Amino acid sequence: MKLSFGGLVAQSFGFVFANFSLFFHLVTIPWIASLVIRLLGSTMSRDSLMPMLIEKAADMIPTVMFMVAWQRVVLLGPNRVGRLPGLGWSPRETAFLLHLIKIGGFTFVLLAAFVLALGNIDPESLAAGAAIDPEVARRQALAAPIGAGFTVSVVLALRISYGLAATSVDEPFSPRLSWSHSRGNAWTIIGVLFLIFFSSALVTTMATLVVLSLARGVLGAGESAAVITWTAAILVSYAGTAVAATAQALIFRDLLGWREGAPLRAIEQR
């Protein structure tokens, strides 16, 4: 089974745009929960990036609830979602979160190690002609191999992340099976998901800047402008998550010939 790069990208974006009203219905409570987490995170010290990592880790809870529901929509239809995401936590969400930790846990640990190794950097030290601080140079040298390992782990995580869709429909699956079934399509999977995540990050950044400038123009540089900006940015980010979750579900369905109640396609012997 050879996956189509263009076909997957088009189907993923097309599915989300065609079901935008359903997206708003399913994302409402996780969206609010993520906003509350962001507001609580804003009260923490920003002397380092570690509070941001803690905030992102906490945000995995509402994100998982939304992703499980959305992938069930893609694979089973809107009538098989069950409860509205955010109204409860079931063993399905627990299994999904554990599967997500297996896929991206090491990547997150490397990111945290990179942040700790790099420490705080004074922006003035990065200016042209500024004297090089030996301590900063030492931290950068220590962080460089960690950063390289983080990059490799991101690529590997992208390749096997489509297996999350199996957990959303209660199919026993593992990262090892995801790796085996993706042989021959690895770079297509990585490319599709990288493009979607990169596009999502880019659009979220643009939306943040546009909304922030408009809110500041109307409300001034106060907390209200920040809250409005976070609200819009989180919604755009969830839309990107929906596109990525759709792509993962489509990859899972196509690679394994998944149909509810039917056995999964066997791994081709090479």
mmCIF file of C-alpha atoms in Angstrom:
data_model
loop_
_atom_site.group_PDB
_atom_site.id
_atom_site.type_symbol
_atom_site.label_atom_id
_atom_site.label_comp_id
_atom_site.label_asym_id
_atom_site.label_seq_id
_atom_site.Cartn_x
_atom_site.Cartn_y
_atom_site.Cartn_z
ATOM 1 C CA MET A 1 0.000 0.000 0.000
ATOM 2 C CA LYS A 2 1.645 3.231 -1.189
ATOM 3 C CA LEU A 3 0.316 6.345 0.437
ATOM 4 C CA SER A 4 -0.232 9.523 -1.561
ATOM 5 C CA PHE A 5 1.390 12.619 -0.052
ATOM 6 C CA GLY A 6 -0.867 15.078 -1.855
ATOM 7 C CA GLY A 7 -3.949 12.945 -1.334
ATOM 8 C CA LEU A 8 -3.437 12.707 2.426
ATOM 9 C CA VAL A 9 -2.805 16.435 2.817
ATOM 10 C CA ALA A 10 -5.852 17.349 0.721
ATOM 11 C CA GLN A 11 -8.140 14.855 2.474
ATOM 12 C CA SER A 12 -6.971 15.931 5.938
ATOM 13 C CA PHE A 13 -7.569 19.639 5.412
ATOM 14 C CA GLY A 14 -10.729 18.959 3.402
ATOM 15 C CA PHE A 15 -12.271 16.801 6.128
ATOM 16 C CA VAL A 16 -11.764 19.461 8.794
ATOM 17 C CA PHE A 17 -13.143 22.277 6.627
ATOM 18 C CA ALA A 18 -16.134 20.133 5.642
ATOM 19 C CA ASN A 19 -16.932 19.429 9.312
ATOM 20 C CA PHE A 20 -16.182 22.820 10.832
ATOM 21 C CA SER A 21 -19.446 23.058 12.767
ATOM 22 C CA LEU A 22 -18.789 19.643 14.308
ATOM 23 C CA PHE A 23 -15.247 20.768 15.134
ATOM 24 C CA PHE A 24 -16.597 23.717 17.137
ATOM 25 C CA HIS A 25 -19.021 21.403 18.933
ATOM 26 C CA LEU A 26 -16.305 18.950 19.998
ATOM 27 C CA VAL A 27 -13.562 21.456 20.778
ATOM 28 C CA THR A 28 -15.531 23.780 23.068
ATOM 29 C CA ILE A 29 -14.716 22.258 26.469
ATOM 30 C CA PRO A 30 -11.078 21.280 25.671
ATOM 31 C CA TRP A 31 -10.607 24.792 24.254
ATOM 32 C CA ILE A 32 -11.850 26.351 27.496
ATOM 33 C CA ALA A 33 -9.712 23.963 29.567
ATOM 34 C CA SER A 34 -6.601 24.849 27.557
ATOM 35 C CA LEU A 35 -7.333 28.547 28.007
ATOM 36 C CA VAL A 36 -7.618 28.085 31.781
ATOM 37 C CA ILE A 37 -4.294 26.212 31.802
ATOM 38 C CA ARG A 38 -2.744 29.059 29.788
ATOM 39 C CA LEU A 39 -4.088 31.650 32.225
ATOM 40 C CA LEU A 40 -2.718 29.700 35.186
ATOM 41 C CA GLY A 41 0.601 29.296 33.370
ATOM 42 C CA SER A 42 0.844 33.046 32.877
ATOM 43 C CA THR A 43 1.031 33.467 36.654
ATOM 44 C CA MET A 44 4.231 31.395 36.832
ATOM 45 C CA SER A 45 7.671 32.922 36.588
ATOM 46 C CA ARG A 46 9.014 33.217 33.034
ATOM 47 C CA ASP A 47 12.685 33.337 33.969
ATOM 48 C CA SER A 48 13.131 30.056 32.084
ATOM 49 C CA LEU A 49 11.279 27.878 29.596
ATOM 50 C CA MET A 50 10.503 25.205 32.196
ATOM 51 C CA PRO A 51 7.127 26.733 33.223
ATOM 52 C CA MET A 52 6.142 26.591 29.543
ATOM 53 C CA LEU A 53 7.003 22.881 29.428
ATOM 54 C CA ILE A 54 4.903 22.269 32.548
ATOM 55 C CA GLU A 55 2.033 24.143 30.926
ATOM 56 C CA LYS A 56 2.333 22.064 27.732
ATOM 57 C CA ALA A 57 2.380 18.831 29.734
ATOM 58 C CA ALA A 58 -0.826 19.815 31.546
ATOM 59 C CA ASP A 59 -2.414 20.811 28.240
ATOM 60 C CA MET A 60 -2.068 17.215 27.037
ATOM 61 C CA ILE A 61 -5.185 16.281 29.038
ATOM 62 C CA PRO A 62 -7.721 18.378 27.097
ATOM 63 C CA THR A 63 -5.814 17.738 23.867
ATOM 64 C CA VAL A 64 -6.118 13.970 24.334
ATOM 65 C CA MET A 65 -9.853 14.236 25.016
ATOM 66 C CA PHE A 66 -10.324 16.174 21.793
ATOM 67 C CA MET A 67 -8.070 13.958 19.655
ATOM 68 C CA VAL A 68 -9.800 10.758 20.741
ATOM 69 C CA ALA A 69 -13.203 12.180 19.842
ATOM 70 C CA TRP A 70 -12.039 13.635 16.522
ATOM 71 C CA GLN A 71 -10.305 10.466 15.338
ATOM 72 C CA ARG A 72 -13.443 8.496 16.162
ATOM 73 C CA VAL A 73 -15.375 10.929 13.972
ATOM 74 C CA VAL A 74 -12.949 10.290 11.102
ATOM 75 C CA LEU A 75 -12.996 6.498 11.447
ATOM 76 C CA LEU A 76 -16.472 5.764 12.824
ATOM 77 C CA GLY A 77 -18.601 8.800 12.074
ATOM 78 C CA PRO A 78 -20.038 11.582 14.265
ATOM 79 C CA ASN A 79 -22.587 9.305 15.934
ATOM 80 C CA ARG A 80 -19.901 7.165 17.570
ATOM 81 C CA VAL A 81 -18.080 9.833 19.558
ATOM 82 C CA GLY A 82 -19.809 9.039 22.823
ATOM 83 C CA ARG A 83 -19.794 11.753 25.466
ATOM 84 C CA LEU A 84 -18.763 15.282 24.589
ATOM 85 C CA PRO A 85 -14.974 15.700 25.022
ATOM 86 C CA GLY A 86 -14.255 17.201 28.410
ATOM 87 C CA LEU A 87 -17.290 15.817 30.210
ATOM 88 C CA GLY A 88 -15.446 12.735 31.424
ATOM 89 C CA TRP A 89 -12.317 10.618 31.279
ATOM 90 C CA SER A 90 -12.539 6.958 30.291
ATOM 91 C CA PRO A 91 -10.088 4.042 29.987
ATOM 92 C CA ARG A 92 -9.942 4.888 26.274
ATOM 93 C CA GLU A 93 -8.420 8.308 27.012
ATOM 94 C CA THR A 94 -6.023 6.699 29.495
ATOM 95 C CA ALA A 95 -4.850 4.194 26.874
ATOM 96 C CA PHE A 96 -4.484 7.008 24.342
ATOM 97 C CA LEU A 97 -2.420 9.120 26.751
ATOM 98 C CA LEU A 98 -0.151 6.165 27.575
ATOM 99 C CA HIS A 99 0.306 5.478 23.853
ATOM 100 C CA LEU A 100 1.129 9.164 23.318
ATOM 101 C CA ILE A 101 3.721 9.042 26.116
ATOM 102 C CA LYS A 102 5.346 6.008 24.488
ATOM 103 C CA ILE A 103 5.575 7.910 21.215
ATOM 104 C CA GLY A 104 6.569 11.368 22.412
ATOM 105 C CA GLY A 105 7.687 10.937 26.000
ATOM 106 C CA PHE A 106 11.377 10.597 25.136
ATOM 107 C CA THR A 107 11.126 13.619 22.840
ATOM 108 C CA PHE A 108 9.624 15.672 25.674
ATOM 109 C CA VAL A 109 12.367 14.544 28.064
ATOM 110 C CA LEU A 110 15.029 15.576 25.541
ATOM 111 C CA LEU A 111 13.336 18.950 25.111
ATOM 112 C CA ALA A 112 13.303 19.480 28.880
ATOM 113 C CA ALA A 113 16.970 18.444 29.084
ATOM 114 C CA PHE A 114 17.804 20.860 26.252
ATOM 115 C CA VAL A 115 16.060 23.716 28.074
ATOM 116 C CA LEU A 116 17.818 22.911 31.349
ATOM 117 C CA ALA A 117 21.209 22.605 29.651
ATOM 118 C CA LEU A 118 20.795 25.861 27.761
ATOM 119 C CA GLY A 119 19.540 27.782 30.784
ATOM 120 C CA ASN A 120 18.694 31.468 30.600
ATOM 121 C CA ILE A 121 20.344 33.493 27.841
ATOM 122 C CA ASP A 122 20.578 37.258 27.896
ATOM 123 C CA PRO A 123 19.370 38.548 24.491
ATOM 124 C CA GLU A 124 22.050 41.240 24.607
ATOM 125 C CA SER A 125 24.720 38.531 24.527
ATOM 126 C CA LEU A 126 23.471 37.486 21.079
ATOM 127 C CA ALA A 127 24.008 40.936 19.554
ATOM 128 C CA ALA A 128 26.707 41.320 16.932
ATOM 129 C CA GLY A 129 30.056 42.210 18.443
ATOM 130 C CA ALA A 130 29.048 41.211 21.966
ATOM 131 C CA ALA A 131 31.675 39.433 24.034
ATOM 132 C CA ILE A 132 31.181 35.686 24.279
ATOM 133 C CA ASP A 133 30.368 34.560 27.788
ATOM 134 C CA PRO A 134 32.377 31.368 28.517
ATOM 135 C CA GLU A 135 29.526 30.006 30.651
ATOM 136 C CA VAL A 136 27.006 30.527 27.851
ATOM 137 C CA ALA A 137 29.385 28.911 25.352
ATOM 138 C CA ARG A 138 29.795 25.917 27.671
ATOM 139 C CA ARG A 139 26.025 25.502 28.027
ATOM 140 C CA GLN A 140 25.528 25.747 24.281
ATOM 141 C CA ALA A 141 28.166 23.090 23.661
ATOM 142 C CA LEU A 142 26.421 20.820 26.175
ATOM 143 C CA ALA A 143 22.986 21.449 24.674
ATOM 144 C CA ALA A 144 24.019 20.878 21.037
ATOM 145 C CA PRO A 145 24.047 17.039 21.093
ATOM 146 C CA ILE A 146 20.799 17.042 23.085
ATOM 147 C CA GLY A 147 19.247 19.264 20.422
ATOM 148 C CA ALA A 148 20.413 16.890 17.698
ATOM 149 C CA GLY A 149 18.908 13.943 19.576
ATOM 150 C CA PHE A 150 15.672 15.884 19.983
ATOM 151 C CA THR A 151 15.468 16.490 16.222
ATOM 152 C CA VAL A 152 15.962 12.790 15.464
ATOM 153 C CA SER A 153 13.380 11.794 18.065
ATOM 154 C CA VAL A 154 10.828 14.179 16.514
ATOM 155 C CA VAL A 155 11.272 12.509 13.114
ATOM 156 C CA LEU A 156 10.867 9.047 14.618
ATOM 157 C CA ALA A 157 7.820 10.136 16.632
ATOM 158 C CA LEU A 158 6.160 11.536 13.515
ATOM 159 C CA ARG A 159 6.623 8.219 11.727
ATOM 160 C CA ILE A 160 4.856 6.146 14.373
ATOM 161 C CA SER A 161 2.321 8.692 15.654
ATOM 162 C CA TYR A 162 -0.418 7.477 13.287
ATOM 163 C CA GLY A 163 -0.841 4.465 15.579
ATOM 164 C CA LEU A 164 -2.704 6.737 18.013
ATOM 165 C CA ALA A 165 -5.732 6.378 15.751
ATOM 166 C CA ALA A 166 -5.826 2.652 16.560
ATOM 167 C CA THR A 167 -6.119 3.392 20.269
ATOM 168 C CA SER A 168 -8.961 5.854 19.648
ATOM 169 C CA VAL A 169 -11.060 3.004 18.197
ATOM 170 C CA ASP A 170 -9.935 0.488 20.845
ATOM 171 C CA GLU A 171 -7.622 -1.526 18.583
ATOM 172 C CA PRO A 172 -4.615 -3.027 20.426
ATOM 173 C CA PHE A 173 -1.585 -1.326 18.887
ATOM 174 C CA SER A 174 1.951 -0.289 19.740
ATOM 175 C CA PRO A 175 4.751 1.933 18.394
ATOM 176 C CA ARG A 176 6.540 -1.212 17.199
ATOM 177 C CA LEU A 177 3.574 -2.185 15.033
ATOM 178 C CA SER A 178 3.366 1.386 13.719
ATOM 179 C CA TRP A 179 7.016 1.169 12.707
ATOM 180 C CA SER A 180 6.562 -2.175 10.981
ATOM 181 C CA HIS A 181 3.446 -1.219 9.046
ATOM 182 C CA SER A 182 4.947 2.077 7.862
ATOM 183 C CA ARG A 183 7.837 0.471 5.973
ATOM 184 C CA GLY A 184 7.903 1.827 2.453
ATOM 185 C CA ASN A 185 5.806 4.847 3.453
ATOM 186 C CA ALA A 186 7.935 6.292 6.238
ATOM 187 C CA TRP A 187 8.989 9.504 4.498
ATOM 188 C CA THR A 188 5.495 10.109 3.157
ATOM 189 C CA ILE A 189 4.066 9.858 6.686
ATOM 190 C CA ILE A 190 6.814 12.040 8.143
ATOM 191 C CA GLY A 191 6.426 14.607 5.362
ATOM 192 C CA VAL A 192 2.633 14.824 5.629
ATOM 193 C CA LEU A 193 2.605 15.232 9.406
ATOM 194 C CA PHE A 194 5.571 17.626 9.412
ATOM 195 C CA LEU A 195 3.858 19.816 6.811
ATOM 196 C CA ILE A 196 0.634 19.846 8.808
ATOM 197 C CA PHE A 197 2.311 20.629 12.133
ATOM 198 C CA PHE A 198 4.548 23.272 10.541
ATOM 199 C CA SER A 199 1.585 24.893 8.772
ATOM 200 C CA SER A 200 -0.403 24.819 12.002
ATOM 201 C CA ALA A 201 2.411 26.493 13.936
ATOM 202 C CA LEU A 202 2.821 29.124 11.222
ATOM 203 C CA VAL A 203 -0.904 29.935 11.022
ATOM 204 C CA THR A 204 -1.179 29.997 14.833
ATOM 205 C CA THR A 205 1.722 32.463 15.029
ATOM 206 C CA MET A 206 0.192 34.676 12.345
ATOM 207 C CA ALA A 207 -3.222 34.579 14.024
ATOM 208 C CA THR A 208 -1.615 35.461 17.354
ATOM 209 C CA LEU A 209 0.156 38.499 15.915
ATOM 210 C CA VAL A 210 -2.914 39.732 14.027
ATOM 211 C CA VAL A 211 -5.325 39.329 16.951
ATOM 212 C CA LEU A 212 -2.814 40.814 19.388
ATOM 213 C CA SER A 213 -2.309 43.919 17.256
ATOM 214 C CA LEU A 214 -6.076 44.365 16.828
ATOM 215 C CA ALA A 215 -6.803 43.786 20.531
ATOM 216 C CA ARG A 216 -4.079 46.210 21.600
ATOM 217 C CA GLY A 217 -5.397 48.791 19.178
ATOM 218 C CA VAL A 218 -8.865 48.553 20.713
ATOM 219 C CA LEU A 219 -8.170 47.655 24.343
ATOM 220 C CA GLY A 220 -4.584 48.783 24.823
ATOM 221 C CA ALA A 221 -1.708 46.643 26.097
ATOM 222 C CA GLY A 222 -3.688 45.194 28.996
ATOM 223 C CA GLU A 223 -4.596 41.735 30.266
ATOM 224 C CA SER A 224 -7.823 41.737 28.244
ATOM 225 C CA ALA A 225 -5.862 41.920 24.996
ATOM 226 C CA ALA A 226 -3.682 39.011 26.120
ATOM 227 C CA VAL A 227 -6.699 36.846 27.011
ATOM 228 C CA ILE A 228 -8.386 37.551 23.668
ATOM 229 C CA THR A 229 -5.156 36.688 21.861
ATOM 230 C CA TRP A 230 -4.696 33.416 23.760
ATOM 231 C CA THR A 231 -8.324 32.480 23.106
ATOM 232 C CA ALA A 232 -7.944 32.902 19.352
ATOM 233 C CA ALA A 233 -4.495 31.281 19.199
ATOM 234 C CA ILE A 234 -5.628 28.203 21.129
ATOM 235 C CA LEU A 235 -8.621 27.744 18.826
ATOM 236 C CA VAL A 236 -6.412 27.953 15.726
ATOM 237 C CA SER A 237 -3.980 25.516 17.338
ATOM 238 C CA TYR A 238 -6.813 23.034 17.962
ATOM 239 C CA ALA A 239 -7.827 23.337 14.307
ATOM 240 C CA GLY A 240 -4.276 22.312 13.396
ATOM 241 C CA THR A 241 -4.521 19.427 15.841
ATOM 242 C CA ALA A 242 -7.735 18.326 14.126
ATOM 243 C CA VAL A 243 -5.990 18.275 10.733
ATOM 244 C CA ALA A 244 -3.071 16.264 12.142
ATOM 245 C CA ALA A 245 -5.425 13.831 13.919
ATOM 246 C CA THR A 246 -7.353 13.403 10.664
ATOM 247 C CA ALA A 247 -4.153 12.592 8.777
ATOM 248 C CA GLN A 248 -3.139 10.041 11.429
ATOM 249 C CA ALA A 249 -6.541 8.360 11.214
ATOM 250 C CA LEU A 250 -6.444 8.243 7.411
ATOM 251 C CA ILE A 251 -2.919 6.807 7.417
ATOM 252 C CA PHE A 252 -3.947 4.140 9.921
ATOM 253 C CA ARG A 253 -7.051 3.239 7.917
ATOM 254 C CA ASP A 254 -5.231 3.044 4.586
ATOM 255 C CA LEU A 255 -2.060 1.284 5.748
ATOM 256 C CA LEU A 256 -3.836 -1.432 7.686
ATOM 257 C CA GLY A 257 -7.029 -1.643 5.629
ATOM 258 C CA TRP A 258 -8.948 -0.950 8.826
ATOM 259 C CA ARG A 259 -12.679 -1.486 8.904
ATOM 260 C CA GLU A 260 -14.635 -1.848 12.108
ATOM 261 C CA GLY A 261 -14.972 -5.507 13.042
ATOM 262 C CA ALA A 262 -12.549 -6.688 10.319
ATOM 263 C CA PRO A 263 -9.064 -8.049 11.064
ATOM 264 C CA LEU A 264 -6.157 -5.694 10.483
ATOM 265 C CA ARG A 265 -4.045 -6.142 7.384
ATOM 266 C CA ALA A 266 -1.030 -8.357 8.065
ATOM 267 C CA ILE A 267 2.486 -6.962 7.853
ATOM 268 C CA GLU A 268 4.014 -7.651 4.476
ATOM 269 C CA GLN A 269 7.036 -9.901 4.665
ATOM 270 C CA ARG A 270 10.075 -8.400 2.993
#
